Short mmCIF file of C-alpha atoms and ligand atoms in Angstrom, two decimals:
data_model
loop_
_atom_site.label_atom_id
_atom_site.label_comp_id
_atom_site.label_asym_id
_atom_site.label_seq_id
_atom_site.Cartn_x
_atom_site.Cartn_y
_atom_site.Cartn_z
CA UNK A 29 -9.26 -6.21 5.18
CA UNK A 30 -8.28 -4.69 8.40
CA UNK A 31 -11.57 -5.66 10.10
CA UNK A 32 -11.47 -9.30 8.72
CA UNK A 33 -10.45 -10.83 12.11
CA UNK A 34 -12.99 -8.77 14.09
CA UNK A 35 -15.54 -9.84 11.49
CA UNK A 36 -14.77 -13.57 12.36
CA UNK A 37 -15.19 -12.64 16.19
CA UNK A 38 -18.48 -11.15 15.29
CA UNK A 39 -19.57 -14.22 13.27
CA UNK A 40 -18.74 -16.47 16.20
CA UNK A 41 -20.85 -14.32 18.64
CA UNK A 42 -23.65 -14.24 16.03
CA UNK A 43 -23.45 -18.09 15.72
CA UNK A 44 -23.55 -18.50 19.51
CA UNK A 45 -26.41 -16.14 19.70
CA UNK A 46 -28.30 -18.01 16.95
CA UNK A 47 -27.91 -21.18 18.80
CA UNK A 48 -29.20 -19.73 21.87
CA UNK A 49 -32.11 -18.28 20.00
CA UNK A 50 -31.08 -14.81 20.50
CA UNK A 51 -30.42 -14.01 16.88
CA UNK A 52 -32.34 -10.68 16.03
CA UNK A 53 -33.54 -9.76 12.57
CA UNK A 54 -30.75 -7.18 12.55
CA UNK A 55 -28.25 -9.92 13.52
CA UNK A 56 -29.31 -12.22 10.76
CA UNK A 57 -29.19 -9.22 8.24
CA UNK A 58 -25.57 -8.67 9.68
CA UNK A 59 -24.53 -12.29 9.07
CA UNK A 60 -25.92 -11.98 5.46
CA UNK A 61 -23.91 -8.74 4.85
CA UNK A 62 -20.78 -9.95 6.51
CA UNK A 63 -20.60 -13.09 4.19
CA UNK A 64 -23.13 -14.32 1.73
CA UNK A 65 -22.69 -17.84 3.22
CA UNK A 66 -23.48 -16.83 6.53
CA UNK A 67 -27.10 -16.34 5.97
CA UNK A 68 -27.17 -20.08 5.56
CA UNK A 69 -26.04 -20.41 9.07
CA UNK A 70 -28.66 -18.00 10.32
CA UNK A 71 -31.27 -20.29 8.61
CA UNK A 72 -29.74 -23.29 10.06
CA UNK A 73 -29.54 -21.88 13.42
CA UNK A 74 -33.16 -20.58 13.24
CA UNK A 75 -34.52 -23.90 11.99
CA UNK A 76 -32.67 -25.63 14.76
CA UNK A 77 -34.14 -23.17 17.24
CA UNK A 78 -37.81 -23.77 15.83
CA UNK A 79 -37.35 -27.44 16.18
CA UNK A 80 -36.04 -27.11 19.72
CA UNK A 81 -39.08 -24.91 20.81
CA UNK A 82 -41.24 -27.59 19.33
CA UNK A 83 -39.49 -30.06 21.51
CA UNK A 84 -38.26 -31.98 18.59
CA UNK A 85 -34.61 -31.85 19.24
CA UNK A 86 -32.99 -34.84 20.90
CA UNK A 87 -29.37 -34.99 20.20
CA UNK A 88 -29.29 -38.52 21.36
CA UNK A 89 -26.09 -40.33 21.62
CA UNK A 90 -23.57 -41.65 24.04
CA UNK A 91 -22.32 -38.25 24.84
CA UNK A 92 -25.89 -36.91 25.49
CA UNK A 93 -27.21 -39.25 28.21
CA UNK A 94 -30.35 -37.19 28.71
CA UNK A 95 -32.11 -35.15 26.01
CA UNK A 96 -32.24 -31.79 28.15
CA UNK A 97 -28.38 -31.69 27.72
CA UNK A 98 -29.00 -31.65 24.08
CA UNK A 99 -31.22 -28.67 24.30
CA UNK A 100 -28.56 -26.60 26.06
CA UNK A 101 -26.19 -24.54 23.99
CA UNK A 102 -22.66 -25.98 24.52
CA UNK A 103 -21.31 -22.83 26.41
CA UNK A 104 -23.55 -23.57 29.39
CA UNK A 105 -22.58 -27.06 29.61
CA UNK A 106 -19.70 -28.03 31.77
CA UNK A 107 -16.45 -29.07 29.69
CA UNK A 108 -16.51 -32.55 28.67
CA UNK A 109 -14.23 -34.80 30.78
CA UNK A 110 -10.90 -35.59 29.11
CA UNK A 111 -11.10 -38.74 27.04
CA UNK A 112 -8.40 -41.26 28.46
CA UNK A 113 -6.84 -43.71 26.23
CA UNK A 114 -7.39 -44.64 22.60
CA UNK A 115 -10.43 -43.11 20.80
CA UNK A 116 -13.00 -45.68 19.42
CA UNK A 117 -14.49 -48.89 20.45
CA UNK A 118 -12.36 -51.48 22.42
CA UNK A 119 -11.11 -54.36 20.45
CA UNK A 120 -13.61 -57.07 20.19
CA UNK A 121 -16.48 -54.76 20.91
CA UNK A 122 -18.94 -53.98 18.02
CA UNK A 123 -18.56 -50.70 16.46
CA UNK A 124 -20.84 -47.98 17.12
CA UNK A 125 -21.38 -46.80 13.43
CA UNK A 126 -24.43 -44.97 13.21
CA UNK A 127 -27.30 -46.72 11.55
CA UNK A 128 -28.12 -46.13 7.79
CA UNK A 129 -30.68 -43.33 7.15
CA UNK A 130 -34.22 -44.42 6.78
CA UNK A 131 -35.42 -42.22 4.06
CA UNK A 132 -33.90 -42.12 0.58
CA UNK A 133 -34.51 -38.97 -1.48
CA UNK A 134 -32.53 -40.04 -4.60
CA UNK A 135 -31.01 -42.95 -6.19
CA UNK A 136 -28.04 -43.01 -8.52
CA UNK A 137 -26.50 -45.85 -10.49
CA UNK A 138 -22.83 -45.88 -11.10
CA UNK A 139 -21.27 -48.15 -13.88
CA UNK A 140 -17.99 -48.13 -15.60
CA UNK A 141 -18.05 -47.79 -19.54
CA UNK A 142 -14.61 -49.39 -19.74
CA UNK A 143 -11.79 -50.58 -17.54
CA UNK A 144 -10.27 -47.55 -15.80
CA UNK A 145 -6.81 -49.13 -15.80
CA UNK A 146 -6.58 -50.50 -19.33
CA UNK A 147 -9.57 -48.99 -21.17
CA UNK A 148 -10.61 -52.42 -22.28
CA UNK A 149 -14.16 -53.85 -22.53
CA UNK A 150 -15.75 -55.03 -19.38
CA UNK A 151 -17.71 -58.23 -18.77
CA UNK A 152 -20.79 -57.08 -17.11
CA UNK A 153 -21.44 -58.77 -13.74
CA UNK A 154 -24.34 -58.88 -11.36
CA UNK A 155 -22.17 -57.73 -8.48
CA UNK A 156 -23.06 -54.46 -6.98
CA UNK A 157 -23.18 -52.65 -3.70
CA UNK A 158 -25.07 -49.61 -2.22
CA UNK A 159 -23.87 -46.69 -0.22
CA UNK A 160 -25.77 -43.89 1.35
CA UNK A 161 -24.56 -40.28 1.36
CA UNK A 162 -26.24 -37.42 3.01
CA UNK A 163 -25.53 -34.01 1.95
CA UNK A 164 -26.80 -30.37 2.16
CA UNK A 165 -27.77 -28.61 -1.03
CA UNK A 166 -27.52 -25.10 -2.00
CA UNK A 167 -30.91 -24.20 -0.67
CA UNK A 168 -29.98 -25.86 2.54
CA UNK A 169 -32.26 -28.92 1.96
CA UNK A 170 -30.70 -32.08 3.10
CA UNK A 171 -30.75 -35.05 0.66
CA UNK A 172 -30.08 -38.68 1.17
CA UNK A 173 -28.77 -40.38 -1.92
CA UNK A 174 -28.45 -44.16 -2.40
CA UNK A 175 -25.60 -44.86 -4.73
CA UNK A 176 -25.73 -48.18 -6.45
CA UNK A 177 -22.15 -49.16 -7.55
CA UNK A 178 -21.85 -51.93 -10.06
CA UNK A 179 -18.65 -54.12 -10.13
CA UNK A 180 -17.65 -55.46 -13.59
CA UNK A 181 -14.92 -57.81 -14.44
CA UNK A 182 -12.02 -56.83 -16.76
CA UNK A 183 -10.67 -59.82 -18.64
CA UNK A 184 -7.18 -58.42 -19.50
CA UNK A 185 -6.64 -57.12 -15.90
CA UNK A 186 -8.21 -60.19 -14.47
CA UNK A 187 -10.01 -58.22 -11.73
CA UNK A 188 -13.09 -56.73 -10.77
CA UNK A 189 -13.41 -52.94 -10.97
CA UNK A 190 -15.88 -50.36 -9.93
CA UNK A 191 -16.53 -46.48 -10.38
CA UNK A 192 -15.75 -43.93 -7.84
CA UNK A 193 -18.61 -41.98 -6.35
CA UNK A 194 -17.34 -38.35 -6.62
CA UNK A 195 -20.12 -37.03 -4.34
CA UNK A 196 -18.27 -37.97 -1.12
CA UNK A 197 -15.00 -39.02 0.31
CA UNK A 198 -14.23 -42.79 0.37
CA UNK A 199 -16.21 -44.29 3.39
CA UNK A 200 -17.70 -40.97 4.34
CA UNK A 201 -21.43 -40.88 4.84
CA UNK A 202 -21.76 -37.04 4.52
CA UNK A 203 -21.26 -35.49 1.29
CA UNK A 204 -18.74 -33.00 -0.25
CA UNK A 205 -20.89 -29.89 0.54
CA UNK A 206 -21.25 -30.89 4.16
CA UNK A 207 -17.52 -31.65 4.50
CA UNK A 208 -16.70 -28.28 2.87
CA UNK A 209 -19.17 -26.28 5.10
CA UNK A 210 -18.24 -28.00 8.31
CA UNK A 211 -14.56 -27.75 7.56
CA UNK A 212 -14.91 -24.00 6.90
CA UNK A 213 -16.91 -23.58 9.99
CA UNK A 214 -14.29 -25.01 12.25
CA UNK A 215 -11.10 -24.27 10.48
CA UNK A 216 -12.08 -21.07 8.75
CA UNK A 217 -14.06 -19.30 11.58
CA UNK A 218 -13.16 -21.23 14.70
CA UNK A 219 -16.54 -22.66 15.59
CA UNK A 220 -16.17 -25.48 18.10
CA UNK A 221 -16.86 -29.05 17.01
CA UNK A 222 -19.87 -29.22 19.28
CA UNK A 223 -21.32 -26.00 17.84
CA UNK A 224 -20.79 -27.43 14.23
CA UNK A 225 -22.82 -30.51 15.45
CA UNK A 226 -25.42 -28.29 16.73
CA UNK A 227 -25.80 -26.13 13.85
CA UNK A 228 -25.63 -28.77 11.06
CA UNK A 229 -26.18 -32.16 12.68
CA UNK A 230 -29.93 -31.41 13.79
CA UNK A 231 -30.77 -31.07 10.03
CA UNK A 232 -29.53 -34.47 9.10
CA UNK A 233 -31.41 -37.76 9.23
CA UNK A 234 -28.33 -39.50 10.28
CA UNK A 235 -26.78 -37.47 12.95
CA UNK A 236 -23.18 -36.13 13.00
CA UNK A 237 -20.57 -37.65 15.23
CA UNK A 238 -17.59 -35.78 16.26
CA UNK A 239 -15.20 -38.73 15.33
CA UNK A 240 -17.03 -38.94 11.93
CA UNK A 241 -16.48 -35.17 11.29
CA UNK A 242 -12.72 -35.12 12.42
CA UNK A 243 -11.85 -38.24 10.07
CA UNK A 244 -13.67 -36.57 7.17
CA UNK A 245 -11.58 -33.33 7.69
CA UNK A 246 -8.44 -35.48 7.98
CA UNK A 247 -9.29 -37.02 4.56
CA UNK A 248 -10.19 -33.50 3.25
CA UNK A 249 -6.76 -32.23 4.35
CA UNK A 250 -4.94 -35.17 2.65
CA UNK A 251 -6.61 -34.60 -0.59
CA UNK A 252 -6.18 -30.84 -0.60
CA UNK A 253 -2.47 -31.00 0.53
CA UNK A 254 -1.10 -30.18 -3.04
CA UNK A 255 -3.12 -26.65 -2.50
CA UNK A 256 -1.11 -26.24 0.79
CA UNK A 257 2.02 -26.51 -1.25
CA UNK A 258 0.77 -24.20 -3.93
CA UNK A 259 0.08 -21.58 -1.13
CA UNK A 260 3.69 -22.04 0.17
CA UNK A 261 5.10 -21.53 -3.40
CA UNK A 262 2.83 -18.35 -3.67
CA UNK A 263 4.09 -17.13 -0.40
CA UNK A 264 7.76 -17.62 -1.43
CA UNK A 265 7.37 -15.96 -4.50
CA UNK A 266 5.76 -12.73 -3.26
CA UNK A 267 7.52 -9.33 -3.10
CA UNK A 268 6.64 -8.75 0.61
CA UNK A 269 6.03 -11.47 3.23
CA UNK A 270 4.91 -11.09 6.72
CA UNK A 271 5.97 -13.84 9.29
CA UNK A 272 4.84 -14.36 12.82
CA UNK A 273 4.64 -17.44 15.10
CA UNK A 274 2.69 -18.19 18.20
CA UNK A 275 2.78 -21.18 20.84
CA UNK A 276 0.67 -24.14 19.97
CA UNK A 277 0.22 -27.64 21.59
CA UNK A 278 0.09 -31.03 19.78
CA UNK A 279 -0.59 -34.03 21.91
CA UNK A 280 0.15 -32.02 25.13
CA UNK A 281 3.57 -30.88 23.78
CA UNK A 282 4.77 -27.38 23.10
CA UNK A 283 4.73 -26.69 19.44
CA UNK A 284 4.81 -23.56 17.31
CA UNK A 285 2.36 -22.34 14.85
CA UNK A 286 4.13 -20.44 12.05
CA UNK A 287 2.29 -18.05 9.65
CA UNK A 288 3.67 -16.52 6.43
CA UNK A 289 1.39 -14.29 4.83
CA UNK A 290 1.40 -12.18 1.69
CA UNK A 291 -1.47 -9.99 0.26
CA UNK A 292 -3.02 -13.13 -1.32
CA UNK A 293 -1.62 -16.22 0.27
CA UNK A 294 -1.56 -17.29 3.84
CA UNK A 295 0.62 -20.37 4.70
CA UNK A 296 0.39 -22.01 8.26
CA UNK A 297 2.92 -24.61 9.50
CA UNK A 298 3.02 -26.36 12.90
CA UNK A 299 6.45 -27.42 14.24
CA UNK A 300 7.91 -28.41 17.44
CA UNK A 301 10.74 -25.86 16.83
CA UNK A 302 10.72 -22.07 17.15
CA UNK A 303 14.08 -21.89 15.61
CA UNK A 304 15.69 -21.09 12.25
CA UNK A 305 15.39 -24.72 11.02
CA UNK A 306 11.75 -24.13 10.51
CA UNK A 307 12.50 -21.02 8.36
CA UNK A 308 14.97 -23.26 6.42
CA UNK A 309 12.16 -25.75 5.94
CA UNK A 310 9.88 -23.06 4.64
CA UNK A 311 12.13 -20.97 2.40
CA UNK A 312 14.23 -23.82 0.99
CA UNK A 313 16.50 -21.09 -0.66
CA UNK A 314 17.21 -17.35 -0.39
CA UNK A 315 14.01 -15.35 -0.36
CA UNK A 316 13.82 -12.75 -3.11
CA UNK A 317 11.60 -10.27 -1.35
CA UNK A 318 11.28 -8.22 1.84
CA UNK A 319 10.48 -10.36 5.08
CA UNK A 320 8.58 -8.39 7.67
CA UNK A 321 8.77 -9.63 11.26
CA UNK A 322 9.26 -8.84 14.79
CA UNK A 323 12.59 -9.00 16.59
CA UNK A 324 12.65 -12.63 17.13
CA UNK A 325 16.33 -13.53 16.21
CA UNK A 326 15.35 -16.56 14.11
CA UNK A 327 14.09 -14.40 11.38
CA UNK A 328 17.23 -12.65 11.00
CA UNK A 329 18.95 -15.62 9.67
CA UNK A 330 16.75 -15.84 6.61
CA UNK A 331 18.51 -15.01 3.51
CA UNK A 332 16.31 -12.33 2.01
CA UNK A 333 16.52 -9.43 -0.32
CA UNK A 334 15.76 -7.18 2.70
CA UNK A 335 14.23 -7.29 6.03
CA UNK A 336 11.66 -4.94 7.90
CA UNK A 337 11.27 -5.23 11.59
CA UNK A 338 8.06 -4.22 13.13
CA UNK A 339 8.29 -0.67 14.43
CA UNK A 340 4.92 -1.09 16.29
CA UNK A 341 6.75 -3.78 18.44
CA UNK A 342 9.58 -1.13 19.14
CA UNK A 343 7.27 1.49 20.20
CA UNK A 344 5.43 -0.96 22.38
CA UNK A 345 8.80 -1.92 24.01
CA UNK A 346 9.52 1.79 24.68
CA UNK A 347 6.07 2.05 26.37
CA UNK A 348 6.84 -1.14 28.53
CA UNK A 349 10.23 0.26 29.69
CA UNK A 350 8.58 3.73 30.38
CA UNK A 351 6.41 2.09 33.14
CA UNK A 352 9.50 1.05 35.16
CA UNK A 353 12.30 3.42 34.15
CA UNK A 354 11.80 7.19 34.85
CA UNK A 355 15.56 8.10 34.51
CA UNK A 356 16.52 11.25 32.63
CA UNK A 357 19.03 9.16 30.47
CA UNK A 358 16.19 6.65 29.53
CA UNK A 359 13.76 9.45 28.76
CA UNK A 360 16.15 11.22 26.49
CA UNK A 361 16.96 8.08 24.52
CA UNK A 362 13.35 7.20 24.28
CA UNK A 363 12.40 10.70 23.04
CA UNK A 364 15.04 10.51 20.29
CA UNK A 365 14.12 7.17 19.07
CA UNK A 366 10.36 7.99 19.07
CA UNK A 367 10.96 11.17 17.22
CA UNK A 368 13.18 9.21 14.63
CA UNK A 369 10.54 6.60 14.07
CA UNK A 370 7.88 9.31 13.72
CA UNK A 371 9.97 11.19 11.29
CA UNK A 372 10.39 8.09 9.12
CA UNK A 373 6.81 7.31 9.07
CA UNK A 374 5.73 10.79 8.29
CA UNK A 375 8.17 11.01 5.32
CA UNK A 376 6.68 7.69 3.94
CA UNK A 377 3.20 8.99 4.26
CA UNK A 378 3.90 12.11 2.20
CA UNK A 379 1.59 11.99 -0.80
CA UNK A 380 4.60 12.45 -3.29
CA UNK A 381 6.72 10.00 -1.40
CA UNK A 382 9.29 8.32 -3.67
CA UNK A 383 12.56 6.88 -2.48
CA UNK A 384 14.49 8.59 -5.23
CA UNK A 385 13.04 12.11 -4.56
CA UNK A 386 13.69 11.88 -0.98
CA UNK A 387 17.05 10.26 -1.08
CA UNK A 388 18.80 12.93 0.94
CA UNK A 389 16.14 12.89 3.75
CA UNK A 390 16.32 9.06 3.92
CA UNK A 391 20.02 9.16 4.33
CA UNK A 392 19.70 11.78 7.10
CA UNK A 393 17.37 9.40 8.90
CA UNK A 394 19.82 6.58 8.53
CA UNK A 395 22.53 8.75 9.92
CA UNK A 396 20.36 9.49 13.02
CA UNK A 397 19.61 5.75 13.49
CA UNK A 398 23.24 4.90 13.65
CA UNK A 399 24.06 7.73 16.02
CA UNK A 400 21.54 6.40 18.21
CA UNK A 401 22.63 2.90 17.76
CA UNK A 402 26.42 3.62 18.48
CA UNK A 403 25.91 6.29 21.21
CA UNK A 404 26.64 5.90 24.88
CA UNK A 405 23.26 6.58 26.64
CA UNK A 406 24.34 5.94 30.42
CA UNK A 407 21.13 3.74 31.00
CA UNK A 408 20.87 -0.19 31.02
CA UNK A 409 17.61 -0.16 28.98
CA UNK A 410 18.77 2.48 26.64
CA UNK A 411 22.05 0.49 25.94
CA UNK A 412 19.97 -2.69 25.42
CA UNK A 413 17.76 -1.05 22.81
CA UNK A 414 20.76 0.72 21.27
CA UNK A 415 22.36 -2.58 20.87
CA UNK A 416 19.14 -4.04 19.15
CA UNK A 417 19.13 -0.98 16.82
CA UNK A 418 22.68 -1.70 15.81
CA UNK A 419 21.95 -5.49 15.31
CA UNK A 420 18.89 -4.70 13.26
CA UNK A 421 20.10 -1.28 11.68
CA UNK A 422 19.43 -2.39 7.99
CA UNK A 423 15.84 -3.73 8.93
CA UNK A 424 14.44 -0.51 10.71
CA UNK A 425 13.84 1.81 7.73
CA UNK A 426 13.57 -0.66 4.81
CA UNK A 427 10.11 0.72 4.08
CA UNK A 428 11.69 3.97 3.02
CA UNK A 429 13.55 2.09 0.24
CA UNK A 430 10.64 -0.09 -0.75
CA UNK A 431 7.36 1.63 -0.96
CA UNK A 432 5.34 -1.57 -0.83
CA UNK A 433 6.70 -2.63 2.50
CA UNK A 434 4.88 -1.80 5.60
CA UNK A 435 6.54 -0.54 8.70
CA UNK A 436 4.71 -2.89 11.06
CA UNK A 437 3.79 -6.56 11.26
CA UNK A 438 0.05 -5.93 11.56
CA UNK A 439 -0.74 -8.13 8.45
CA UNK A 440 1.26 -11.10 9.95
CA UNK A 441 -0.37 -10.53 13.42
CA UNK A 442 -3.91 -10.30 11.78
CA UNK A 443 -3.39 -13.46 9.90
CA UNK A 444 -2.17 -15.41 13.00
CA UNK A 445 -4.86 -14.17 15.33
CA UNK A 446 -7.65 -16.51 13.99
CA UNK A 447 -5.29 -19.29 14.95
CA UNK A 448 -5.07 -17.94 18.27
CA UNK A 449 -8.79 -18.03 18.82
CA UNK A 450 -9.19 -21.37 17.33
CA UNK A 451 -6.31 -22.68 19.87
CA UNK A 452 -8.37 -21.14 22.68
CA UNK A 453 -11.75 -22.93 21.50
CA UNK A 454 -10.17 -26.27 20.60
CA UNK A 455 -7.14 -26.66 22.72
CA UNK A 456 -4.92 -27.18 19.70
CA UNK A 457 -4.49 -30.75 18.33
CA UNK A 458 -4.37 -34.02 19.88
CA UNK A 459 -2.12 -35.70 17.28
CA UNK A 460 0.32 -34.93 14.42
CA UNK A 461 -2.14 -35.83 12.15
CA UNK A 462 -4.58 -33.32 13.71
CA UNK A 463 -1.70 -30.64 13.42
CA UNK A 464 -1.17 -31.52 9.81
CA UNK A 465 -4.95 -31.07 9.05
CA UNK A 466 -5.10 -27.94 10.98
CA UNK A 467 -2.34 -26.33 9.03
CA UNK A 468 -3.56 -27.34 5.64
CA UNK A 469 -7.17 -26.47 6.14
CA UNK A 470 -6.57 -23.18 7.96
CA UNK A 471 -4.12 -22.32 5.06
CA UNK A 472 -6.56 -22.92 2.29
CA UNK A 473 -9.64 -21.30 3.86
CA UNK A 474 -7.77 -18.22 4.78
CA UNK A 475 -6.06 -17.99 1.36
CA UNK A 476 -9.54 -18.30 -0.27
CA UNK A 477 -10.82 -15.49 1.71
CA UNK A 478 -7.61 -13.41 0.93
CA UNK A 479 -8.39 -14.13 -2.80
CA UNK A 480 -12.13 -13.09 -2.52
CA UNK A 481 -13.23 -16.56 -3.30
CA UNK A 482 -16.28 -18.51 -1.96
CA UNK A 483 -14.51 -21.23 0.30
CA UNK A 484 -17.52 -23.44 0.50
CA UNK A 485 -18.34 -23.80 -3.16
CA UNK A 486 -14.53 -23.93 -4.09
CA UNK A 487 -13.72 -26.68 -1.72
CA UNK A 488 -16.73 -28.76 -2.47
CA UNK A 489 -16.23 -28.68 -6.23
CA UNK A 490 -12.35 -29.24 -5.94
CA UNK A 491 -13.26 -32.34 -3.85
CA UNK A 492 -15.67 -33.64 -6.54
CA UNK A 493 -12.98 -33.08 -9.29
CA UNK A 494 -10.38 -34.74 -7.25
CA UNK A 495 -12.51 -37.87 -6.62
CA UNK A 496 -13.79 -37.86 -10.25
CA UNK A 497 -10.61 -37.52 -12.07
CA UNK A 498 -7.91 -38.20 -9.61
CA UNK A 499 -6.16 -34.75 -9.39
CA UNK A 500 -7.07 -31.30 -8.03
CA UNK A 501 -7.83 -28.15 -9.98
CA UNK A 502 -5.31 -25.28 -9.57
CA UNK A 503 -6.08 -23.25 -6.53
CA UNK A 504 -8.11 -20.17 -7.75
CA UNK A 505 -6.33 -16.86 -7.94
CA UNK A 506 -7.70 -13.54 -6.74
CA UNK A 507 -11.27 -13.10 -7.90
CA UNK A 508 -11.98 -10.28 -10.34
CA UNK A 509 -14.94 -9.09 -8.38
CA UNK A 510 -12.84 -8.60 -5.24
CA UNK A 511 -10.25 -6.56 -7.12
ZN1 ZN B 127 -8.42 -53.57 -17.36
#
């Protein structure tokens, strides 16, 4: 699991290579080995590349005024100019909805057996409408389906009723598999919208607009919101929880992306605050577990069974001070603190470690900590850190009392890093709605990965169930295969 994040980075570079036509046999093999879904990307990219070489690719559209630009990979293009004003056509202008696809592969009829509201018998009418949905199948073939939807009349409800088409979100022209796959590429791995369109769009008869994708993801986020809440509940119920936060921007304003991660749940929230109010919003009540975090003061206000501060942070701080402070007083303090931390970690790493067995040694380490924290060290840096040790004295060696607790916040930092990469790729969110979708979908894709589940299949089938019967299945738990 340690290398999951570097995996994602590797995936992004392989995707870029594939789009550029530089994907080698071993690269394709690597994609397949990293994730069974990724071989699909290699095929998509390869097919795209072949079409490009045959000169068939023309990503025609308003943002591609000349075809050659469509043949360039996005990273060699200059960044798109910032769009000013409102998104979409001006009032009074005709919409630029893409034309209906020419070719129909499959036709499907939808007719209700009985009234969905009262269960009563329906009077058959001749009213009907058609709707075309394009989707990508398991074998990566695209399929255009024309759905004929019959509208019948319910005499007791005195209204016309029609069945739901569970294969696609309301008003969407792309099907559930495509929504799940593109959402995973963007929110799960951090592939940019332009790259998603290059990878997937070229295989569709109908093209794939950026606006269409984003609005489909917003609807996906809305429908899957109950899963976001289930992830929060799982995180709050965990015995050990890592927390971290990083800067974010929503509509040009500074926000914070918060991450709460246990071993099988990863919950993100985006908020304008970096303060304890966000933690109150998340925890709702006292946390019956150990919270692992850095020395950011807000975390200390959480009512938890115990806290563990990140000792890697503390050691990094010592290194930072080393660069500017060579005084003997500082050196003596830093040496003592390093030795204390090292002794604590060594004790924990003993093969037969058990808090009860080593109670005496643990108490000795606690005493050394208090001596350092209360001592007079005759150096400003040393005094500042001693003060910190005193403030957090109960949160330094918690990992010696609870063998499941780590002594660093690596897990929290690992879980927040993909978001940092996505922020660099996508410049955070343009609206509160975008931020909400981001938090929901990132949480779901990352939690499914933590649980060893196939995010594409799970999300696509959940979407279908939700559209067919009106409620979501429960978010899957840890897969047995993944242990
Ligand atoms: Zn009825």
